[in-house]
mmCIF file of C-alpha atoms in Angstrom:
data_model
loop_
_atom_site.group_PDB
_atom_site.id
_atom_site.type_symbol
_atom_site.label_atom_id
_atom_site.label_comp_id
_atom_site.label_asym_id
_atom_site.label_seq_id
_atom_site.Cartn_x
_atom_site.Cartn_y
_atom_site.Cartn_z
ATOM 1 C CA TRP A 6 -36.974 -25.760 16.241
ATOM 2 C CA HIS A 7 -34.240 -23.665 14.696
ATOM 3 C CA MET A 8 -30.717 -23.554 15.949
ATOM 4 C CA ALA A 9 -29.695 -19.956 16.591
ATOM 5 C CA SER A 10 -26.844 -18.792 14.392
ATOM 6 C CA GLU A 11 -23.588 -18.537 16.220
ATOM 7 C CA ALA A 12 -22.471 -14.927 16.620
ATOM 8 C CA PRO A 13 -18.897 -14.128 15.651
ATOM 9 C CA PRO A 14 -16.611 -13.814 18.667
ATOM 10 C CA SER A 15 -16.112 -10.264 19.879
ATOM 11 C CA HIS A 16 -12.708 -8.845 20.627
ATOM 12 C CA THR A 17 -11.534 -9.443 24.136
ATOM 13 C CA ARG A 18 -10.777 -6.530 26.407
ATOM 14 C CA GLY A 19 -7.072 -7.190 25.976
ATOM 15 C CA GLU A 20 -7.372 -7.099 22.184
ATOM 16 C CA ARG A 21 -9.299 -3.838 22.334
ATOM 17 C CA THR A 22 -6.684 -2.322 24.628
ATOM 18 C CA ARG A 23 -3.849 -3.419 22.363
ATOM 19 C CA GLN A 24 -5.630 -1.963 19.322
ATOM 20 C CA ALA A 25 -6.243 1.332 21.119
ATOM 21 C CA ILE A 26 -2.541 1.545 21.932
ATOM 22 C CA LEU A 27 -1.614 0.789 18.327
ATOM 23 C CA ASP A 28 -4.032 3.395 16.985
ATOM 24 C CA ALA A 29 -2.625 6.018 19.332
ATOM 25 C CA ALA A 30 0.928 5.032 18.421
ATOM 26 C CA ILE A 31 0.234 5.328 14.696
ATOM 27 C CA THR A 32 -1.107 8.837 15.177
ATOM 28 C CA ARG A 33 1.656 10.004 17.539
ATOM 29 C CA PHE A 34 4.574 8.435 15.704
ATOM 30 C CA GLY A 35 3.148 9.571 12.374
ATOM 31 C CA ARG A 36 2.859 13.161 13.566
ATOM 32 C CA ASP A 37 5.857 13.614 15.864
ATOM 33 C CA GLY A 38 8.256 10.845 14.853
ATOM 34 C CA PHE A 39 9.990 8.135 16.854
ATOM 35 C CA ARG A 40 12.447 10.275 18.793
ATOM 36 C CA ALA A 41 9.996 12.980 19.836
ATOM 37 C CA THR A 42 7.312 10.552 21.021
ATOM 38 C CA SER A 43 7.215 8.907 24.444
ATOM 39 C CA VAL A 44 5.415 5.752 25.464
ATOM 40 C CA ALA A 45 3.700 7.746 28.229
ATOM 41 C CA GLU A 46 2.163 10.084 25.648
ATOM 42 C CA ILE A 47 0.873 7.148 23.635
ATOM 43 C CA ALA A 48 -0.608 5.541 26.767
ATOM 44 C CA ARG A 49 -2.351 8.802 27.642
ATOM 45 C CA ASP A 50 -3.749 9.141 24.114
ATOM 46 C CA ALA A 51 -4.996 5.536 24.286
ATOM 47 C CA GLY A 52 -6.661 6.146 27.645
ATOM 48 C CA VAL A 53 -4.635 3.552 29.541
ATOM 49 C CA GLY A 54 -2.235 3.689 32.458
ATOM 50 C CA GLY A 55 1.392 4.517 31.858
ATOM 51 C CA THR A 56 2.623 0.965 32.466
ATOM 52 C CA VAL A 57 -0.176 -0.857 30.611
ATOM 53 C CA THR A 58 1.563 -0.420 27.256
ATOM 54 C CA TYR A 59 4.468 -2.570 28.451
ATOM 55 C CA ALA A 60 2.125 -5.505 28.989
ATOM 56 C CA TYR A 61 1.685 -5.628 25.203
ATOM 57 C CA PHE A 62 4.958 -4.202 23.865
ATOM 58 C CA PRO A 63 8.261 -4.669 25.707
ATOM 59 C CA ASN A 64 9.732 -1.316 24.694
ATOM 60 C CA LYS A 65 9.284 1.754 22.517
ATOM 61 C CA GLU A 66 11.048 0.164 19.542
ATOM 62 C CA ALA A 67 8.705 -2.844 19.567
ATOM 63 C CA LEU A 68 5.686 -0.548 19.761
ATOM 64 C CA PHE A 69 6.951 1.519 16.835
ATOM 65 C CA THR A 70 7.542 -1.594 14.729
ATOM 66 C CA ALA A 71 4.079 -2.979 15.491
ATOM 67 C CA ALA A 72 2.461 0.383 14.719
ATOM 68 C CA LEU A 73 4.311 0.623 11.407
ATOM 69 C CA ASP A 74 3.305 -2.915 10.448
ATOM 70 C CA GLU A 75 -0.317 -2.113 11.265
ATOM 71 C CA ASP A 76 -0.402 1.164 9.343
ATOM 72 C CA ALA A 77 1.504 -0.114 6.316
ATOM 73 C CA ALA A 78 -0.759 -3.164 6.169
ATOM 74 C CA GLY A 79 -3.714 -0.804 5.793
ATOM 75 C CA VAL A 80 -2.072 0.744 2.733
ATOM 76 C CA ILE A 81 -1.290 -2.634 1.186
ATOM 77 C CA GLU A 82 -4.784 -3.994 1.842
ATOM 78 C CA GLU A 83 -6.259 -1.153 -0.190
ATOM 79 C CA GLY A 84 -3.914 -2.061 -3.018
ATOM 80 C CA VAL A 85 -4.936 -5.725 -2.914
ATOM 81 C CA SER A 86 -8.602 -4.702 -2.964
ATOM 82 C CA SER A 87 -8.000 -2.613 -6.084
ATOM 83 C CA LEU A 88 -6.500 -5.676 -7.796
ATOM 84 C CA LEU A 89 -9.560 -7.744 -7.003
ATOM 85 C CA GLU A 90 -12.055 -5.069 -7.991
ATOM 86 C CA GLN A 91 -10.511 -3.884 -11.289
ATOM 87 C CA PRO A 92 -11.802 -6.127 -14.117
ATOM 88 C CA ASN A 93 -9.933 -4.332 -16.916
ATOM 89 C CA ALA A 94 -6.746 -6.209 -17.762
ATOM 90 C CA GLY A 95 -5.187 -3.083 -19.193
ATOM 91 C CA ALA A 96 -5.959 -0.781 -16.279
ATOM 92 C CA TRP A 97 -5.214 -2.673 -13.079
ATOM 93 C CA ARG A 98 -1.556 -1.635 -12.855
ATOM 94 C CA GLU A 99 -2.433 2.033 -13.117
ATOM 95 C CA THR A 100 -5.303 1.600 -10.659
ATOM 96 C CA LEU A 101 -3.031 -0.189 -8.204
ATOM 97 C CA ILE A 102 -0.371 2.531 -8.175
ATOM 98 C CA ILE A 103 -2.898 5.337 -7.835
ATOM 99 C CA THR A 104 -4.696 3.425 -5.061
ATOM 100 C CA LEU A 105 -1.447 2.961 -3.115
ATOM 101 C CA VAL A 106 -0.487 6.618 -3.483
ATOM 102 C CA ASP A 107 -3.946 7.712 -2.361
ATOM 103 C CA ALA A 108 -3.981 5.224 0.548
ATOM 104 C CA VAL A 109 -0.700 6.538 1.938
ATOM 105 C CA GLU A 110 -2.386 9.886 2.592
ATOM 106 C CA ARG A 111 -4.736 8.171 5.060
ATOM 107 C CA HIS A 112 -1.968 6.343 6.930
ATOM 108 C CA PRO A 113 0.263 8.845 8.751
ATOM 109 C CA LEU A 114 3.008 6.550 9.982
ATOM 110 C CA ALA A 115 3.425 4.753 6.658
ATOM 111 C CA ARG A 116 3.523 8.163 4.966
ATOM 112 C CA ARG A 117 6.206 9.400 7.349
ATOM 113 C CA VAL A 118 8.405 6.357 6.792
ATOM 114 C CA LEU A 119 7.982 6.428 3.006
ATOM 115 C CA ALA A 120 8.882 10.121 3.031
ATOM 116 C CA GLY A 121 12.264 9.149 4.479
ATOM 117 C CA LEU A 122 11.698 10.761 7.887
ATOM 118 C CA GLU A 123 12.486 7.525 9.746
ATOM 119 C CA PRO A 124 15.386 6.153 7.675
ATOM 120 C CA HIS A 125 16.305 3.462 10.192
ATOM 121 C CA VAL A 126 13.076 1.547 9.458
ATOM 122 C CA THR A 127 12.385 2.237 5.766
ATOM 123 C CA GLU A 128 13.440 -1.284 4.762
ATOM 124 C CA ARG A 129 10.944 -2.670 7.267
ATOM 125 C CA MET A 130 8.219 -1.843 4.733
ATOM 126 C CA LEU A 131 9.544 -4.641 2.520
ATOM 127 C CA ASP A 132 9.161 -7.290 5.216
ATOM 128 C CA ILE A 133 5.633 -6.820 6.514
ATOM 129 C CA PRO A 134 3.301 -9.820 5.967
ATOM 130 C CA ALA A 135 0.842 -7.708 3.970
ATOM 131 C CA MET A 136 3.549 -7.027 1.375
ATOM 132 C CA THR A 137 3.806 -10.764 0.735
ATOM 133 C CA GLU A 138 0.065 -10.868 0.082
ATOM 134 C CA LEU A 139 0.363 -7.987 -2.381
ATOM 135 C CA ARG A 140 3.166 -9.701 -4.265
ATOM 136 C CA LYS A 141 1.054 -12.860 -4.488
ATOM 137 C CA ALA A 142 -1.943 -10.882 -5.748
ATOM 138 C CA VAL A 143 0.171 -9.155 -8.410
ATOM 139 C CA ALA A 144 1.632 -12.491 -9.534
ATOM 140 C CA GLU A 145 -1.847 -14.035 -9.820
ATOM 141 C CA ARG A 146 -3.103 -11.062 -11.813
ATOM 142 C CA LEU A 147 -0.132 -11.304 -14.188
ATOM 143 C CA ARG A 148 -0.802 -15.020 -14.668
ATOM 144 C CA SER A 149 -4.414 -14.207 -15.555
ATOM 145 C CA ASP A 150 -3.233 -11.613 -18.064
ATOM 146 C CA GLN A 151 -0.826 -14.140 -19.574
ATOM 147 C CA ALA A 152 -3.651 -16.650 -19.956
ATOM 148 C CA ALA A 153 -5.708 -13.942 -21.673
ATOM 149 C CA GLY A 154 -2.846 -13.095 -24.014
ATOM 150 C CA THR A 155 -2.376 -9.517 -22.805
ATOM 151 C CA VAL A 156 1.028 -10.105 -21.169
ATOM 152 C CA ARG A 157 4.050 -11.804 -22.704
ATOM 153 C CA PRO A 158 4.177 -15.485 -21.724
ATOM 154 C CA ASP A 159 7.934 -15.457 -21.063
ATOM 155 C CA ILE A 160 7.609 -13.059 -18.105
ATOM 156 C CA ASP A 161 7.932 -14.625 -14.645
ATOM 157 C CA PRO A 162 4.915 -13.296 -12.643
ATOM 158 C CA VAL A 163 6.495 -14.057 -9.272
ATOM 159 C CA LEU A 164 9.754 -12.302 -10.133
ATOM 160 C CA ILE A 165 7.916 -9.276 -11.501
ATOM 161 C CA GLY A 166 5.704 -9.084 -8.414
ATOM 162 C CA VAL A 167 8.689 -9.169 -6.051
ATOM 163 C CA THR A 168 10.794 -6.737 -8.071
ATOM 164 C CA LEU A 169 8.034 -4.269 -8.870
ATOM 165 C CA PHE A 170 6.899 -3.675 -5.310
ATOM 166 C CA GLY A 171 10.335 -3.975 -3.752
ATOM 167 C CA ILE A 172 11.380 -1.020 -5.898
ATOM 168 C CA GLN A 173 8.188 0.944 -5.372
ATOM 169 C CA ILE A 174 8.362 0.811 -1.595
ATOM 170 C CA ALA A 175 12.118 1.342 -1.388
ATOM 171 C CA ILE A 176 12.011 4.555 -3.440
ATOM 172 C CA ARG A 177 9.718 6.210 -0.915
ATOM 173 C CA TRP A 178 6.486 8.096 -1.074
ATOM 174 C CA TYR A 179 7.466 11.053 -3.243
ATOM 175 C CA ALA A 180 8.697 8.678 -5.929
ATOM 176 C CA LEU A 181 5.372 6.832 -5.823
ATOM 177 C CA ALA A 182 3.651 10.127 -6.504
ATOM 178 C CA TYR A 183 6.065 10.714 -9.395
ATOM 179 C CA ILE A 184 5.222 7.294 -10.850
ATOM 180 C CA ALA A 185 1.514 8.060 -10.562
ATOM 181 C CA GLY A 186 2.118 11.277 -12.505
ATOM 182 C CA LEU A 187 3.904 9.350 -15.245
ATOM 183 C CA LEU A 188 1.030 6.893 -15.475
ATOM 184 C CA LEU A 189 -1.526 9.662 -15.733
ATOM 185 C CA GLY A 190 0.589 11.255 -18.459
ATOM 186 C CA TRP A 191 0.723 7.951 -20.318
ATOM 187 C CA ARG A 192 -3.050 7.642 -20.166
ATOM 188 C CA TYR A 193 -3.427 11.195 -21.454
ATOM 189 C CA VAL A 194 -1.112 10.471 -24.406
ATOM 190 C CA ALA A 195 -3.208 7.399 -25.236
ATOM 191 C CA PHE A 196 -6.329 9.572 -25.094
ATOM 192 C CA LEU A 197 -4.813 12.117 -27.494
ATOM 193 C CA CYS A 198 -3.771 9.377 -29.890
ATOM 194 C CA ARG A 199 -7.408 8.322 -30.204
ATOM 195 C CA ARG A 200 -8.399 11.785 -31.517
ATOM 196 C CA PRO A 201 -7.640 11.828 -35.276
ATOM 197 C CA ALA A 202 -8.749 15.463 -35.543
ATOM 198 C CA LEU A 203 -5.590 16.458 -33.712
ATOM 199 C CA TRP A 204 -3.422 14.702 -36.291
ATOM 200 C CA GLY A 205 -4.878 15.900 -39.580
ATOM 201 C CA GLY A 206 -7.597 13.285 -39.742
ATOM 202 C CA ARG A 207 -5.423 10.247 -39.112
ATOM 203 C CA ALA A 208 -4.436 8.532 -35.906
ATOM 204 C CA ALA A 209 -0.976 9.414 -34.593
ATOM 205 C CA MET A 210 -0.290 5.806 -33.606
ATOM 206 C CA PRO A 211 -2.247 2.852 -32.265
ATOM 207 C CA PRO A 212 -2.958 3.483 -28.559
ATOM 208 C CA GLU A 213 -1.261 0.257 -27.531
ATOM 209 C CA ARG A 214 2.039 1.558 -28.934
ATOM 210 C CA THR A 215 2.097 4.268 -26.296
ATOM 211 C CA ASP A 216 3.314 1.534 -23.934
ATOM 212 C CA ASP A 217 6.676 1.787 -25.745
ATOM 213 C CA LEU A 218 7.068 5.326 -24.474
#
């Protein structure tokens, strides 16, 4: 006889209700902001009674914080996935930034906070658990690059991971888009440098020297 495989546990009704409330809160807070949104509106959007929300979140501030953590974690998870999926040691940093910028567009509350529209919680983005995972992933990728000889061995991967993404989140969404533009420009310069016909038959400079720019 064969033992039947054990099915993964399904979400309980309470977990589904909590997630529905969070999803509704992300949409409402992302669109209308903290001050203009009421808990009653979120409960209605989630299809639950007006007092049900308080069984999961003690007040509006706690609900907003949980919704922000949930939405921002979605952005960060896409960034971590890009680190794992990009095999090119020279391209993962560019891919990561572009992935984060693109992911923000699909996460309305994270986008609102990074745009500076909720200044009282911007720093919260630095403290979410998913950010710790991203820093760890960046540090591991830098260690791999050091082992491969593509990154200087005297750089501290942990320090770089903490500093790099602390700055990137703190400078808000429009600055992330600016950084992505700079990276695309850098890649375009490298592309031009590999076309000797543009430089009288000789290369302008080795492509790797464009990093100095």
